[in-house]
Amino acid sequence: MNTDSSLPRVVGFTAATAVVVGTVIGSGVFKKATAVANLVPDFTLAMLAWVVVGVLTLLGALALAEVAVIVPKVGGNYAILRDAYGRWAGFLWGWVEFWIIRSASIAALATIFTESLHDILRQTIAENPSGEIIGPLGRSLITAGVIIALGLINARGTNWGGALQVTVTAVKVASLIGLAMLPYLVALAGKTPAISETLPLAVTEKAISISGFLGALVGVFWAYHGWMNIAPIAGEVKNPQRNIPLAVICGVSLIILLYLSVNIGYHQAIPIGEIAALKGTVAGEYARRLLGPIGLVLASGAIMVSVFGSLNGNILVGPRLLFAMGEDRLAPRWLSGLHPRYQTPARAELVLTGWCVIQVTTVAILLQVTLPTLELAGQTLDLNLPRDKSPFDVITDFAMFGAISFETFAVASIFVFRRRYPRDQVALPYRCPLYPVLPAVYVLALGAVLANMFIKQRAESLTGVGFITVGGLIYLLFLRNTGKNPNSTAKDELIP
């Protein structure tokens, strides 16, 4: 492996925008409408939740675009937090991101891809559409195979991964547009009165509260999660001062439009009370009601394409974190090596891929066995995974506390960098508009969401705090004096 830490700048505006859009649009738009409807059983408030998170994401993107121009380095949030607050902050983000957030997301996305493939097979070749064609172990092997294949493709070359991302993102955007237009197309064909005369605006009998609305925002944030994924490959973006802000702003704006359009389509075909009671994906039931069994097949195909694009984007950007941490000696140094031929962080790619495969296979095994219960301080502890909820959903729910916390700190770093590089002293090709109002609104709103998680999702919040605490202890005991920050941003680097 080449130890030269300079990654070639080969990612253009189109590929960068595709990374933003492709890594965000995954499973959330197909699954989270049910969770939102449960917490805010009113059409207007449900749509407002998607609008609020979309607007907050855009505000965060406008602020982070300035930060990414200042810190256009490999590692994304890691480099931003490290340069803004110190090595400890970068390490804690890397600790949580690698072990839980990124790997759990990849494992969950790959699992959803396999389950959608299985749904298609059941509807097309099985005698009993409700039965199983491939057993749980077989599906876990397919899931692991998908992760390994994409890991090898991205280790082969960033151009390969970027080109694949552009292609898959174009297909997934087209499929979401098709889902949004489906009620209108069916109505035009005259096959069924697909569009309700009025949207289901009435509130159901279930009570609505501010806390419930804030809880719904957490679910919607999962659907928008990944909008910062342009930052980890900032060091490989051509003309970063221009392309990074444009890619973030254009990508997030397109995502907001697509999410609102698809959710309006859902509510035109399914009453909100029935959406709240659905067990499968909202998109699958939506398409089945409008087109019959073939609609479920088409929706499963759209989910596969969407999840595949998000999966590839996560596998493309994820190893850059390990690469950057290896350079800073906050992870094994050999992770910062480049492949001598492909000039990619192939070692980091293989490590992340391997950990994701371990997660997939471990969960598959745990789902097949029954573990004993333990008695601790008079309390019975059940070590088995919950059977009524996807284990990967459990993992990602716990990961959201850490994700929202550190991403909020990343956006807040604009205040640090503004003091460090004043507007009247350092010229930048992009500055966040309406500073400091826009980033302040984002930070305060996300702070309220996090506070509400301690009330409504206490287990997830406390687990997140505990895991971050463990990472902090590891840093203090073993890594605090491992070396100086080799990648801190110098003011001279910012002058165009």
Short mmCIF file of C-alpha atoms in Angstrom, two decimals, residues 17 42 49 54 68 94 136 171-172 238 255 264 300 346 354 365 415 429 437 452 483:
data_model
loop_
_atom_site.label_atom_id
_atom_site.label_comp_id
_atom_site.label_asym_id
_atom_site.label_seq_id
_atom_site.Cartn_x
_atom_site.Cartn_y
_atom_site.Cartn_z
CA THR A 17 -24.61 15.65 -5.66
CA ASP A 42 -53.06 14.15 11.60
CA ALA A 49 -42.90 17.05 10.34
CA GLY A 54 -36.38 19.23 5.47
CA ALA A 68 -16.69 22.06 4.33
CA GLY A 94 -15.16 8.43 14.83
CA PRO A 136 -33.15 -16.49 7.29
CA VAL A 171 -32.79 5.47 -11.24
CA LYS A 172 -33.93 5.92 -7.64
CA LYS A 238 -12.76 18.65 -7.79
CA ILE A 255 -34.62 15.42 -1.40
CA ILE A 264 -48.65 13.33 -0.30
CA SER A 300 -40.21 -3.63 -3.88
CA ALA A 346 -8.62 -0.06 0.32
CA GLY A 354 -15.68 -6.85 7.36
CA ILE A 365 -27.27 -16.28 14.42
CA PHE A 415 -19.33 29.73 15.01
CA PRO A 429 -15.85 31.71 -2.18
CA VAL A 437 -29.45 33.22 12.42
CA ASN A 452 -37.15 15.32 24.10
CA GLY A 483 0.63 12.82 18.48
#
